[in-house]
PDB file of N, CA, C and O in Angstrom:
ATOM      1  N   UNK A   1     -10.308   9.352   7.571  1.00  0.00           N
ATOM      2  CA  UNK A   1      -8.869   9.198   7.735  1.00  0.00           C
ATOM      3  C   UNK A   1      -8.192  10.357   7.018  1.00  0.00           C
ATOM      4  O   UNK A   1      -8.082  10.493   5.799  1.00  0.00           O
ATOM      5  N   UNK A   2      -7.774  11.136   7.940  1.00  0.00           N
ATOM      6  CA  UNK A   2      -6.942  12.379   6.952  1.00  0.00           C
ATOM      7  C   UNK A   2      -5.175  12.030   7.323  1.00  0.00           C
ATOM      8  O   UNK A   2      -4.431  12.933   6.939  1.00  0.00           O
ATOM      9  N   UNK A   3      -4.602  11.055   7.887  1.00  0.00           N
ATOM     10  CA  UNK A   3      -3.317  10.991   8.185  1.00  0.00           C
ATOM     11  C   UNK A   3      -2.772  10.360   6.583  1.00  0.00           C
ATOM     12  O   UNK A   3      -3.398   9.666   5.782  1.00  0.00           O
ATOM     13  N   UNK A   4      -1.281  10.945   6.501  1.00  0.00           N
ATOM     14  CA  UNK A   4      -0.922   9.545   5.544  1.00  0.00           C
ATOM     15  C   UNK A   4      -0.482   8.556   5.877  1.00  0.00           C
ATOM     16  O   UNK A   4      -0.024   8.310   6.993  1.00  0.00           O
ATOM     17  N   UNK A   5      -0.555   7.832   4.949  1.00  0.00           N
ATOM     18  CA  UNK A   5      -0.886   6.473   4.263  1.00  0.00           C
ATOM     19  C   UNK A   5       0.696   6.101   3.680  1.00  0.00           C
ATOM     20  O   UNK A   5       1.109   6.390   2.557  1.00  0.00           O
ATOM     21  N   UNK A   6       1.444   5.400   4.729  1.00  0.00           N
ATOM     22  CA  UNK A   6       2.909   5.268   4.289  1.00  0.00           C
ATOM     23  C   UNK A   6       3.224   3.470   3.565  1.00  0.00           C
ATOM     24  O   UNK A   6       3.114   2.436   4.223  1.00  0.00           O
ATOM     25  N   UNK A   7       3.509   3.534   2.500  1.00  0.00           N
ATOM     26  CA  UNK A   7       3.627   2.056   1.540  1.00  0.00           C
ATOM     27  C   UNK A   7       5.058   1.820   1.561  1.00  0.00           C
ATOM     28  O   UNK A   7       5.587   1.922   0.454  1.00  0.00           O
ATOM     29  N   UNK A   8       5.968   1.474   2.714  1.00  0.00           N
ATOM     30  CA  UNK A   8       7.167   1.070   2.517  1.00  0.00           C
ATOM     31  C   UNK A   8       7.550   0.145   1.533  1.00  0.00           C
ATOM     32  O   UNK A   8       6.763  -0.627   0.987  1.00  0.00           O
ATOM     33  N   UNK A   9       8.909   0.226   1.274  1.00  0.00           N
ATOM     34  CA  UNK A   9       9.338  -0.244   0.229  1.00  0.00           C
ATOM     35  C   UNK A   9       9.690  -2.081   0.598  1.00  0.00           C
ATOM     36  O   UNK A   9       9.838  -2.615   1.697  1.00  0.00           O
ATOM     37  N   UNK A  10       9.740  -2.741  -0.902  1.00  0.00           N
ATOM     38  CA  UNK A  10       9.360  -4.487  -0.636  1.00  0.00           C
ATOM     39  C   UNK A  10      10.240  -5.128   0.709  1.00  0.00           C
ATOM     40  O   UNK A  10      11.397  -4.717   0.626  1.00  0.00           O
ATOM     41  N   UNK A  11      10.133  -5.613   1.377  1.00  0.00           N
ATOM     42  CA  UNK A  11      10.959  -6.788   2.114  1.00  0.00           C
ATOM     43  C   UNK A  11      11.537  -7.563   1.860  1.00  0.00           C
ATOM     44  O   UNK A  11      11.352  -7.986   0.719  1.00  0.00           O
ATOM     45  N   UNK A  12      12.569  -8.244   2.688  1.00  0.00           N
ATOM     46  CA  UNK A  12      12.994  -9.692   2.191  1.00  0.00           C
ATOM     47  C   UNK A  12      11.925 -10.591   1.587  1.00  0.00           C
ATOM     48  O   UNK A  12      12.168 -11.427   0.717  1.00  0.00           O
ATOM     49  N   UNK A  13      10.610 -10.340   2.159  1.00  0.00           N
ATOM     50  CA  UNK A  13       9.447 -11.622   1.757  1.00  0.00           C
ATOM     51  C   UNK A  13       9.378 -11.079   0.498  1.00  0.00           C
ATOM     52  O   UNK A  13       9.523 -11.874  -0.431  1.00  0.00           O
ATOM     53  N   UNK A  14       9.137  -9.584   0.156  1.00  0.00           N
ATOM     54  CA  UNK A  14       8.565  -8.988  -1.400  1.00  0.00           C
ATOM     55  C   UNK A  14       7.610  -8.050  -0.975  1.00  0.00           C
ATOM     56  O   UNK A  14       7.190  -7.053  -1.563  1.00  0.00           O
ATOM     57  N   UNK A  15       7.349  -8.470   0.036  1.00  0.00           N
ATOM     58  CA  UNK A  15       5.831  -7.656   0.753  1.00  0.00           C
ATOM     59  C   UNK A  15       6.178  -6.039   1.367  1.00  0.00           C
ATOM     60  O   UNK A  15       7.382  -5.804   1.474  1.00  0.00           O
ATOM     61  N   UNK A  16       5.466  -5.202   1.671  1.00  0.00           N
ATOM     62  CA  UNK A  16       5.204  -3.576   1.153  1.00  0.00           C
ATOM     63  C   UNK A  16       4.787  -3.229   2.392  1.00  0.00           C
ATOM     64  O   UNK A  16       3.647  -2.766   2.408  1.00  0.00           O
ATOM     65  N   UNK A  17       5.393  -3.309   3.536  1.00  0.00           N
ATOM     66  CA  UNK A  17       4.727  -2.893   5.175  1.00  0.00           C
ATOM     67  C   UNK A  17       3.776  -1.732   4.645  1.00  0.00           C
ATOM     68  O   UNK A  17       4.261  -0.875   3.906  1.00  0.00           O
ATOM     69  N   UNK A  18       1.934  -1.670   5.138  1.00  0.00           N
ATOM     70  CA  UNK A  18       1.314  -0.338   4.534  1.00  0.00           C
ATOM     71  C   UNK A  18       0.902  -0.037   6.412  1.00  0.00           C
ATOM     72  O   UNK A  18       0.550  -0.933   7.179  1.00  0.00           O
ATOM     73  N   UNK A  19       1.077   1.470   6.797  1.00  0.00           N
ATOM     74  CA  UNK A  19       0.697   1.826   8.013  1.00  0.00           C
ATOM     75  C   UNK A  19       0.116   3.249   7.965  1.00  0.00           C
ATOM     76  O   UNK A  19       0.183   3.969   6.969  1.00  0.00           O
ATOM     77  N   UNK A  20      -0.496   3.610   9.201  1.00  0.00           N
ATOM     78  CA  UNK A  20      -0.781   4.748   8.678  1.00  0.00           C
ATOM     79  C   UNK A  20      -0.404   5.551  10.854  1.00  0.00           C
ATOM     80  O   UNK A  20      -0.645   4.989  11.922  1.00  0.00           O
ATOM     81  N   UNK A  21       0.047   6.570  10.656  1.00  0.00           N
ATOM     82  CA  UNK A  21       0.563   6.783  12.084  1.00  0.00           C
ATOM     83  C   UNK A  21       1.193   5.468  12.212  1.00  0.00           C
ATOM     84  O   UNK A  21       1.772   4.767  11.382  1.00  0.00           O
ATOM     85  N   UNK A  22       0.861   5.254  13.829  1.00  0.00           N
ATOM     86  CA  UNK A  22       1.860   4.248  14.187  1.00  0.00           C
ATOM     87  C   UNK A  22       0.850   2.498  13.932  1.00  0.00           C
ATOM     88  O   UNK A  22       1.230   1.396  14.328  1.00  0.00           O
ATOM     89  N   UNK A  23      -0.197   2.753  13.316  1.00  0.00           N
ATOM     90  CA  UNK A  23      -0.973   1.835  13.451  1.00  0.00           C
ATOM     91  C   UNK A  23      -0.725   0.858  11.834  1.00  0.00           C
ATOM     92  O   UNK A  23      -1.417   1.001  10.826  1.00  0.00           O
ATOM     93  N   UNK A  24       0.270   0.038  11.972  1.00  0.00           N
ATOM     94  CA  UNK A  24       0.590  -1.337  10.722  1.00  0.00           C
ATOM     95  C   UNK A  24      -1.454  -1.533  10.640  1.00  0.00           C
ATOM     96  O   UNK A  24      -2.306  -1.497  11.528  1.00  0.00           O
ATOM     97  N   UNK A  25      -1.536  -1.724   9.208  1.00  0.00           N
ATOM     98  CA  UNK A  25      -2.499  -2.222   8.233  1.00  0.00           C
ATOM     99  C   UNK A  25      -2.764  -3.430   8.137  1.00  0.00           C
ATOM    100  O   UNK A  25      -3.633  -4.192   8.560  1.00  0.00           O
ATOM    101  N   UNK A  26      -1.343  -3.517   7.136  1.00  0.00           N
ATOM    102  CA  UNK A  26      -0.820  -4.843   6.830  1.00  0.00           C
ATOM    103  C   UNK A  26       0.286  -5.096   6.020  1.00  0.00           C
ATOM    104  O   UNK A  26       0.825  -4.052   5.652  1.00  0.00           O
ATOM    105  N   UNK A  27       0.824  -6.138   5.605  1.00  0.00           N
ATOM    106  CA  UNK A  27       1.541  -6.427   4.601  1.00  0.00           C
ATOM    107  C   UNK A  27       1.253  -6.885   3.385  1.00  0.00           C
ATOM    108  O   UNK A  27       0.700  -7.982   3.301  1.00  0.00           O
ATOM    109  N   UNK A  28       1.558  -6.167   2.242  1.00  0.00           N
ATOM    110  CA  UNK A  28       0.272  -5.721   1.077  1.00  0.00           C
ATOM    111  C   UNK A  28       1.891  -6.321   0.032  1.00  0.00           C
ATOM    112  O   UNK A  28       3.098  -6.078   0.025  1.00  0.00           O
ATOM    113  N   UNK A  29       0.765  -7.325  -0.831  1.00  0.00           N
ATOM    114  CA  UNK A  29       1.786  -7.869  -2.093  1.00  0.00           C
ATOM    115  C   UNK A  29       1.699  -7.462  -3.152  1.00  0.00           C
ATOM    116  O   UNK A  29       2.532  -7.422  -4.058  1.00  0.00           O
ATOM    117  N   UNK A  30       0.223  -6.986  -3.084  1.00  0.00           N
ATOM    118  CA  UNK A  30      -0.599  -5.619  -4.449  1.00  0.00           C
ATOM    119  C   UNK A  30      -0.973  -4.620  -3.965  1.00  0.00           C
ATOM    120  O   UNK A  30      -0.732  -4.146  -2.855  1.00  0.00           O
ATOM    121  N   UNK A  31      -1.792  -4.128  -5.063  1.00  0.00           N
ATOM    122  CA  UNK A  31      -2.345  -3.023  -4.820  1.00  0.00           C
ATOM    123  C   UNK A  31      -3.832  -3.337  -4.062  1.00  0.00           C
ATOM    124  O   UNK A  31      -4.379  -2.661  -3.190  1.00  0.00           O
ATOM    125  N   UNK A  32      -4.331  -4.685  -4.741  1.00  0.00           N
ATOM    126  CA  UNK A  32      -5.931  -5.359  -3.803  1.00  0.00           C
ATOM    127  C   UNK A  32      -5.485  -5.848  -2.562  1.00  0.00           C
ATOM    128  O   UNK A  32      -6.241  -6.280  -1.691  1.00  0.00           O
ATOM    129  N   UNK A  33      -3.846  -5.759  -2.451  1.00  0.00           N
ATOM    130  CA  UNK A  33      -3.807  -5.765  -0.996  1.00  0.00           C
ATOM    131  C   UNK A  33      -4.755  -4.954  -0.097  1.00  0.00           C
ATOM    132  O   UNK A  33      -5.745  -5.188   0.597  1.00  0.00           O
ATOM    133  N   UNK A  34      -3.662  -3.424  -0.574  1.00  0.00           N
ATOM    134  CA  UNK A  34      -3.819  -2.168  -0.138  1.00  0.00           C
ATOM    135  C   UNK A  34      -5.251  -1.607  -0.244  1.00  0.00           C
ATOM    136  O   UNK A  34      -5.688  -0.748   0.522  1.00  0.00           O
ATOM    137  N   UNK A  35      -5.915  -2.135  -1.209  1.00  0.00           N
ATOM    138  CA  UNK A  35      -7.451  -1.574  -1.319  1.00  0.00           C
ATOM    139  C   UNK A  35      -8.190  -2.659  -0.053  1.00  0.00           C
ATOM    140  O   UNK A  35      -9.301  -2.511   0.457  1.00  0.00           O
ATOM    141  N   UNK A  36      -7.564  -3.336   0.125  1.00  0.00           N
ATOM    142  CA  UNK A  36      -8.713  -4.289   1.316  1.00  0.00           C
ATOM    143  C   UNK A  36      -8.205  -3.607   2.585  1.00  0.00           C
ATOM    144  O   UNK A  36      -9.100  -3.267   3.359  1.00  0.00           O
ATOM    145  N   UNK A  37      -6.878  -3.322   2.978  1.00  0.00           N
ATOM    146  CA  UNK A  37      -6.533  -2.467   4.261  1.00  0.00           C
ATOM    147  C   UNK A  37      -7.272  -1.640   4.192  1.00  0.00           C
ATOM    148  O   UNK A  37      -8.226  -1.769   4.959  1.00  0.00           O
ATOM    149  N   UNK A  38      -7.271  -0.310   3.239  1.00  0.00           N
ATOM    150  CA  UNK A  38      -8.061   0.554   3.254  1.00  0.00           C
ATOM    151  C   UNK A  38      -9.279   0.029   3.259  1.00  0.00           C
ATOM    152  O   UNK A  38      -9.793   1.148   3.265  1.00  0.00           O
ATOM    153  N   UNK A  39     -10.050  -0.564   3.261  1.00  0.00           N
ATOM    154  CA  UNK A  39     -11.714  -0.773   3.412  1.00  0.00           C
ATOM    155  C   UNK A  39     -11.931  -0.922   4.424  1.00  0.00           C
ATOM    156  O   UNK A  39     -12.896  -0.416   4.997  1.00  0.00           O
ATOM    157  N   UNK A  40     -10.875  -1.857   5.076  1.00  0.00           N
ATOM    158  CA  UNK A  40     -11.003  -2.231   6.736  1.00  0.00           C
ATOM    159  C   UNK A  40     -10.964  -0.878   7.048  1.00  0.00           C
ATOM    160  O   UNK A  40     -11.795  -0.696   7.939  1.00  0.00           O
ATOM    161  N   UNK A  41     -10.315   0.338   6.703  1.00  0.00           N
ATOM    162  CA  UNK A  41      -9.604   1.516   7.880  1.00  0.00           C
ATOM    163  C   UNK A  41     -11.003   2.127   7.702  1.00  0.00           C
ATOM    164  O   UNK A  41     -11.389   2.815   8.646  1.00  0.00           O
ATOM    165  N   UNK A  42     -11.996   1.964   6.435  1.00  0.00           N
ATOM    166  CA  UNK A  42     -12.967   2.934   6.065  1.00  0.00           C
ATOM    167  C   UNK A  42     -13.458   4.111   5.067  1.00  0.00           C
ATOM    168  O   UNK A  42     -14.330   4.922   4.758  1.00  0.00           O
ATOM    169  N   UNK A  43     -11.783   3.363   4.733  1.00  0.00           N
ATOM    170  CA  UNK A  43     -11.944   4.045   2.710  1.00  0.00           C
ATOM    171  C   UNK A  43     -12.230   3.018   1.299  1.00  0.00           C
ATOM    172  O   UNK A  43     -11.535   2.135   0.797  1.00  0.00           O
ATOM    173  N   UNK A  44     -13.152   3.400   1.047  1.00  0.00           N
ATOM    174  CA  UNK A  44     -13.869   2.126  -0.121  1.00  0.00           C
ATOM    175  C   UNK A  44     -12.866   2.701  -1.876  1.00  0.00           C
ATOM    176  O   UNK A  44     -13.375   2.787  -2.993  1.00  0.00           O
ATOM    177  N   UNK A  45     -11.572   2.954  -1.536  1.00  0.00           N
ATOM    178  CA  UNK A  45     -11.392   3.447  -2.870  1.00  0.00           C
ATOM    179  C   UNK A  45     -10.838   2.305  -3.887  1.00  0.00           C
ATOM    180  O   UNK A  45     -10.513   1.245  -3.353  1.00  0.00           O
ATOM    181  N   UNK A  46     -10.709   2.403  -5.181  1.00  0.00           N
ATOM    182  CA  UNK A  46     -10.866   1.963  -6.781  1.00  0.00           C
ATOM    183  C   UNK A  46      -9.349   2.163  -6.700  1.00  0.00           C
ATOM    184  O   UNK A  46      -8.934   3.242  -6.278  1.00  0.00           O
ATOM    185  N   UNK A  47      -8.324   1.018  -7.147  1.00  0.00           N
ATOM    186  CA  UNK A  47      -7.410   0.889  -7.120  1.00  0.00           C
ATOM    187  C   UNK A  47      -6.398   2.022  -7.924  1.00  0.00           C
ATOM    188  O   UNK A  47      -5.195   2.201  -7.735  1.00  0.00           O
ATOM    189  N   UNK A  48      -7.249   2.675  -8.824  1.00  0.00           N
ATOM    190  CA  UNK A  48      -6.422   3.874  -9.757  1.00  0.00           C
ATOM    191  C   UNK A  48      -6.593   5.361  -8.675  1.00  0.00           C
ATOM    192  O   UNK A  48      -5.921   6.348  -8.975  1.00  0.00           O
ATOM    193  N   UNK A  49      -7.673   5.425  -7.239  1.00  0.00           N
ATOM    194  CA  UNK A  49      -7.281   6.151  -6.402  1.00  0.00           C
ATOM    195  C   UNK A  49      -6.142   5.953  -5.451  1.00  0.00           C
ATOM    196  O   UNK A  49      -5.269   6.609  -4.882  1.00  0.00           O
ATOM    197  N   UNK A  50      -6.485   4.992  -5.538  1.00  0.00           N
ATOM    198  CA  UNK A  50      -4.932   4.688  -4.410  1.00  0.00           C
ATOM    199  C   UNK A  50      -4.363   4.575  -5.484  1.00  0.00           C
ATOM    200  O   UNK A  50      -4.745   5.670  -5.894  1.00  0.00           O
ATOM    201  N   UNK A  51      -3.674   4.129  -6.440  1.00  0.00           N
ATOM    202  CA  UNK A  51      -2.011   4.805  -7.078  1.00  0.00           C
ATOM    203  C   UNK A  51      -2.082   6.065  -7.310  1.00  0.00           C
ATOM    204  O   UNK A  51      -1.036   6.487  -7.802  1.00  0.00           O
ATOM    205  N   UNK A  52      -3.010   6.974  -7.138  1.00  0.00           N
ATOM    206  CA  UNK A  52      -2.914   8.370  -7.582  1.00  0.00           C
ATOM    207  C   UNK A  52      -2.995   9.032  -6.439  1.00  0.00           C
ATOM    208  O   UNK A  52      -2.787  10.242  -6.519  1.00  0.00           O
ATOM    209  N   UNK A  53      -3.266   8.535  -5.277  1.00  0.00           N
ATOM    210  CA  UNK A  53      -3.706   9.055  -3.945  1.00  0.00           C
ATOM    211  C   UNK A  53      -2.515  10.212  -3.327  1.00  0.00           C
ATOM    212  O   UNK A  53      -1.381   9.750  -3.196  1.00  0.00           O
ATOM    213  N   UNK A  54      -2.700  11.532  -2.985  1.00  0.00           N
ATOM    214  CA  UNK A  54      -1.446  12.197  -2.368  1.00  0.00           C
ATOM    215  C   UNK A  54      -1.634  12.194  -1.108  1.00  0.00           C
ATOM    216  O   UNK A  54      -1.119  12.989  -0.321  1.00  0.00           O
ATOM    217  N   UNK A  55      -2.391  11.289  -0.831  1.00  0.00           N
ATOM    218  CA  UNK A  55      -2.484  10.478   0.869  1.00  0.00           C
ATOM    219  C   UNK A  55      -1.655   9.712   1.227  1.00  0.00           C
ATOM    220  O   UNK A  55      -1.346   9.387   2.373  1.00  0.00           O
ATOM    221  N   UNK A  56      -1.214   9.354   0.162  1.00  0.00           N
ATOM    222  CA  UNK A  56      -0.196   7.727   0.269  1.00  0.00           C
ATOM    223  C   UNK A  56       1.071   8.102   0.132  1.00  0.00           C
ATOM    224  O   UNK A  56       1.209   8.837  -0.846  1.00  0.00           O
ATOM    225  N   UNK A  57       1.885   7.927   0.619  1.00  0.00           N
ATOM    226  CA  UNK A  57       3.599   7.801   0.671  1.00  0.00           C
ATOM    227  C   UNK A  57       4.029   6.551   0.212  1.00  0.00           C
ATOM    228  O   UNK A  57       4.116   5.573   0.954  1.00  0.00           O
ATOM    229  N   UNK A  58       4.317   6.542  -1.048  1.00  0.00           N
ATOM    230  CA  UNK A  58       5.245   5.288  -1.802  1.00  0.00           C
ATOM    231  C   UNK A  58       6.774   5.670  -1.465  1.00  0.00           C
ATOM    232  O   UNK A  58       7.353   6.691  -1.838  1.00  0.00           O
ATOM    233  N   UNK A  59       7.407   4.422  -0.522  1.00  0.00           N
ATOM    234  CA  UNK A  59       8.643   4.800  -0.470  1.00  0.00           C
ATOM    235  C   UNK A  59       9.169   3.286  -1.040  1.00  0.00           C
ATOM    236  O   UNK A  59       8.406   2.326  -0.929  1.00  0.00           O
ATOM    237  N   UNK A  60      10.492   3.126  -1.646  1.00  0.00           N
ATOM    238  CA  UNK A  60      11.051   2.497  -1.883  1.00  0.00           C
ATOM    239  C   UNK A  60      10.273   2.102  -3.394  1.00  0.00           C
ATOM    240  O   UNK A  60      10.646   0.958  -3.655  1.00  0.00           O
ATOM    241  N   UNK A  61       9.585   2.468  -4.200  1.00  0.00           N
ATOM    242  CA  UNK A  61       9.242   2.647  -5.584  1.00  0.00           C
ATOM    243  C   UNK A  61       8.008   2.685  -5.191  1.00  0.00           C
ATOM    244  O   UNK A  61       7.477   2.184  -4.200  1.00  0.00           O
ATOM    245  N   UNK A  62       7.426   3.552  -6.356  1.00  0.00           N
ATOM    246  CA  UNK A  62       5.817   3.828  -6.576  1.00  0.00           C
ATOM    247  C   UNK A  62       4.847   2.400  -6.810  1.00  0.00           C
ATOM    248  O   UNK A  62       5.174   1.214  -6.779  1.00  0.00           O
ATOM    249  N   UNK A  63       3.838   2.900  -6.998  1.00  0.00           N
ATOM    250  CA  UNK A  63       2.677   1.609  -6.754  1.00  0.00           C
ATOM    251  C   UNK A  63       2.733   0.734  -8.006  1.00  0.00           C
ATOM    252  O   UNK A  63       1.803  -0.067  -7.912  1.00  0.00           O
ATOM    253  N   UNK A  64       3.424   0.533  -9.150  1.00  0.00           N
ATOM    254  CA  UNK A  64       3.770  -0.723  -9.792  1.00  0.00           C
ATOM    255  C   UNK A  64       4.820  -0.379  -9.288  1.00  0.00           C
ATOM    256  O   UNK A  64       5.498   0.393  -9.967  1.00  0.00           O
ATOM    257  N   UNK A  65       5.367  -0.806  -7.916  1.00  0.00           N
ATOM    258  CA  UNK A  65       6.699  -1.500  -7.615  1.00  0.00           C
ATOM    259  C   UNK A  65       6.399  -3.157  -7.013  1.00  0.00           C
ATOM    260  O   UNK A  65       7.133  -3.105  -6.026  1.00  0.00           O
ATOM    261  N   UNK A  66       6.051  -3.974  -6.995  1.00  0.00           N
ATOM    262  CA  UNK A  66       5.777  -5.073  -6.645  1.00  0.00           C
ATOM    263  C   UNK A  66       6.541  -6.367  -6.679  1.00  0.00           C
ATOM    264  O   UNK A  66       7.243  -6.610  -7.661  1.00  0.00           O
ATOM    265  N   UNK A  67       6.459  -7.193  -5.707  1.00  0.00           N
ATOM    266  CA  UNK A  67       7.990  -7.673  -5.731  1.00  0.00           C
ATOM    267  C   UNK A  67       7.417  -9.675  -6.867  1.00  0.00           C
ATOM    268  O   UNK A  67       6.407 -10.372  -6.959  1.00  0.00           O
ATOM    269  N   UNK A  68       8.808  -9.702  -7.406  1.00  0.00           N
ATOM    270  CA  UNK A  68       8.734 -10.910  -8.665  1.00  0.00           C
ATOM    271  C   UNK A  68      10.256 -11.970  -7.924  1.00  0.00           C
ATOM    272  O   UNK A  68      11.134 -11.595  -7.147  1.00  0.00           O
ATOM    273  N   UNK A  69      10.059 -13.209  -8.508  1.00  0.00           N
ATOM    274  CA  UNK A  69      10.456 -13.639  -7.810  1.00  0.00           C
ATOM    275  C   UNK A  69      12.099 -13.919  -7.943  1.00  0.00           C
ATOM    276  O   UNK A  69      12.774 -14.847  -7.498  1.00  0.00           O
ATOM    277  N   UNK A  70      12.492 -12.688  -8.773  1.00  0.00           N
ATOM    278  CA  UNK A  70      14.126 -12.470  -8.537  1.00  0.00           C
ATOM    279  C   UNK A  70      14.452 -10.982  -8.196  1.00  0.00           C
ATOM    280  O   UNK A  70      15.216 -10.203  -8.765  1.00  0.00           O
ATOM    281  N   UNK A  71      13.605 -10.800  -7.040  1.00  0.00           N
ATOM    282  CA  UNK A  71      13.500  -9.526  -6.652  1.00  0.00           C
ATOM    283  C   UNK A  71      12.014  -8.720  -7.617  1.00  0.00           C
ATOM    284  O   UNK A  71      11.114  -9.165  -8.329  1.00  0.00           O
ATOM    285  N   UNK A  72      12.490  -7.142  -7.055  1.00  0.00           N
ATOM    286  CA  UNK A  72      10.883  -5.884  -7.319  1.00  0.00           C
ATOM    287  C   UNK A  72      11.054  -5.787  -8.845  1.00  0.00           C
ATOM    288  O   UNK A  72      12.069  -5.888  -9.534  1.00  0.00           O
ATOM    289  N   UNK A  73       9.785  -5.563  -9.173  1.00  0.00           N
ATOM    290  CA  UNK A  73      10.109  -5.559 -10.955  1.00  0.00           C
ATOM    291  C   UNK A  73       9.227  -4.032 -10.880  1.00  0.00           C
ATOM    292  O   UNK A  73       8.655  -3.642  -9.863  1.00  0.00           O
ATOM    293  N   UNK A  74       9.255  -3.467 -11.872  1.00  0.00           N
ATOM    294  CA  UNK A  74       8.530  -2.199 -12.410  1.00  0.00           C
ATOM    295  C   UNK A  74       7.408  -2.370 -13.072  1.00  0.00           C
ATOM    296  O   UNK A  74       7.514  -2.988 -14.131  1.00  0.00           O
ATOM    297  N   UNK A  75       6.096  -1.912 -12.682  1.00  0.00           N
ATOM    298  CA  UNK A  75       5.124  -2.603 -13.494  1.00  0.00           C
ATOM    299  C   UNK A  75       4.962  -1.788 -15.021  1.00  0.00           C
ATOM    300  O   UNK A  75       4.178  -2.215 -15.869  1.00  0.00           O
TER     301      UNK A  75
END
């Protein structure tokens, strides 16, 4: 997989649309979200690669942005 890896920012649910081209992943509430999408796509990476990844497009806050339940908190 050489495309990026776009991590929109939380939803009304809290959840983090992750896609890559036009192809949705999933809707990721962590980061072991995002590490199980990626395994499915065929990347086995360690959760401190994906927050460091310059594959990945964090939009709407970086990877401790995760949503709490009076709204996104900062990890």
């Amino acid at each position: 997989m050489s495309q990026i890896i776009v991590v929109h920012a939380p939803d009304s649910s809290g959840g983090r649309r992750v896609h890559v081209d036009s192809e949705i992943l999933g809707l990721a509430y962590s980061l072991q979200d995002i590490k199980e999408f990626l395994r499915r796509a065929g990347l086995d990476w360690e959760t401190e690669q994906i927050a460091a990844s310059p594959m990945i497009e964090w939009r709407g806050g970086g990877p401790g942005t995760w949503p709490a339940p009076d709204g996104p908190r900062q990890a």
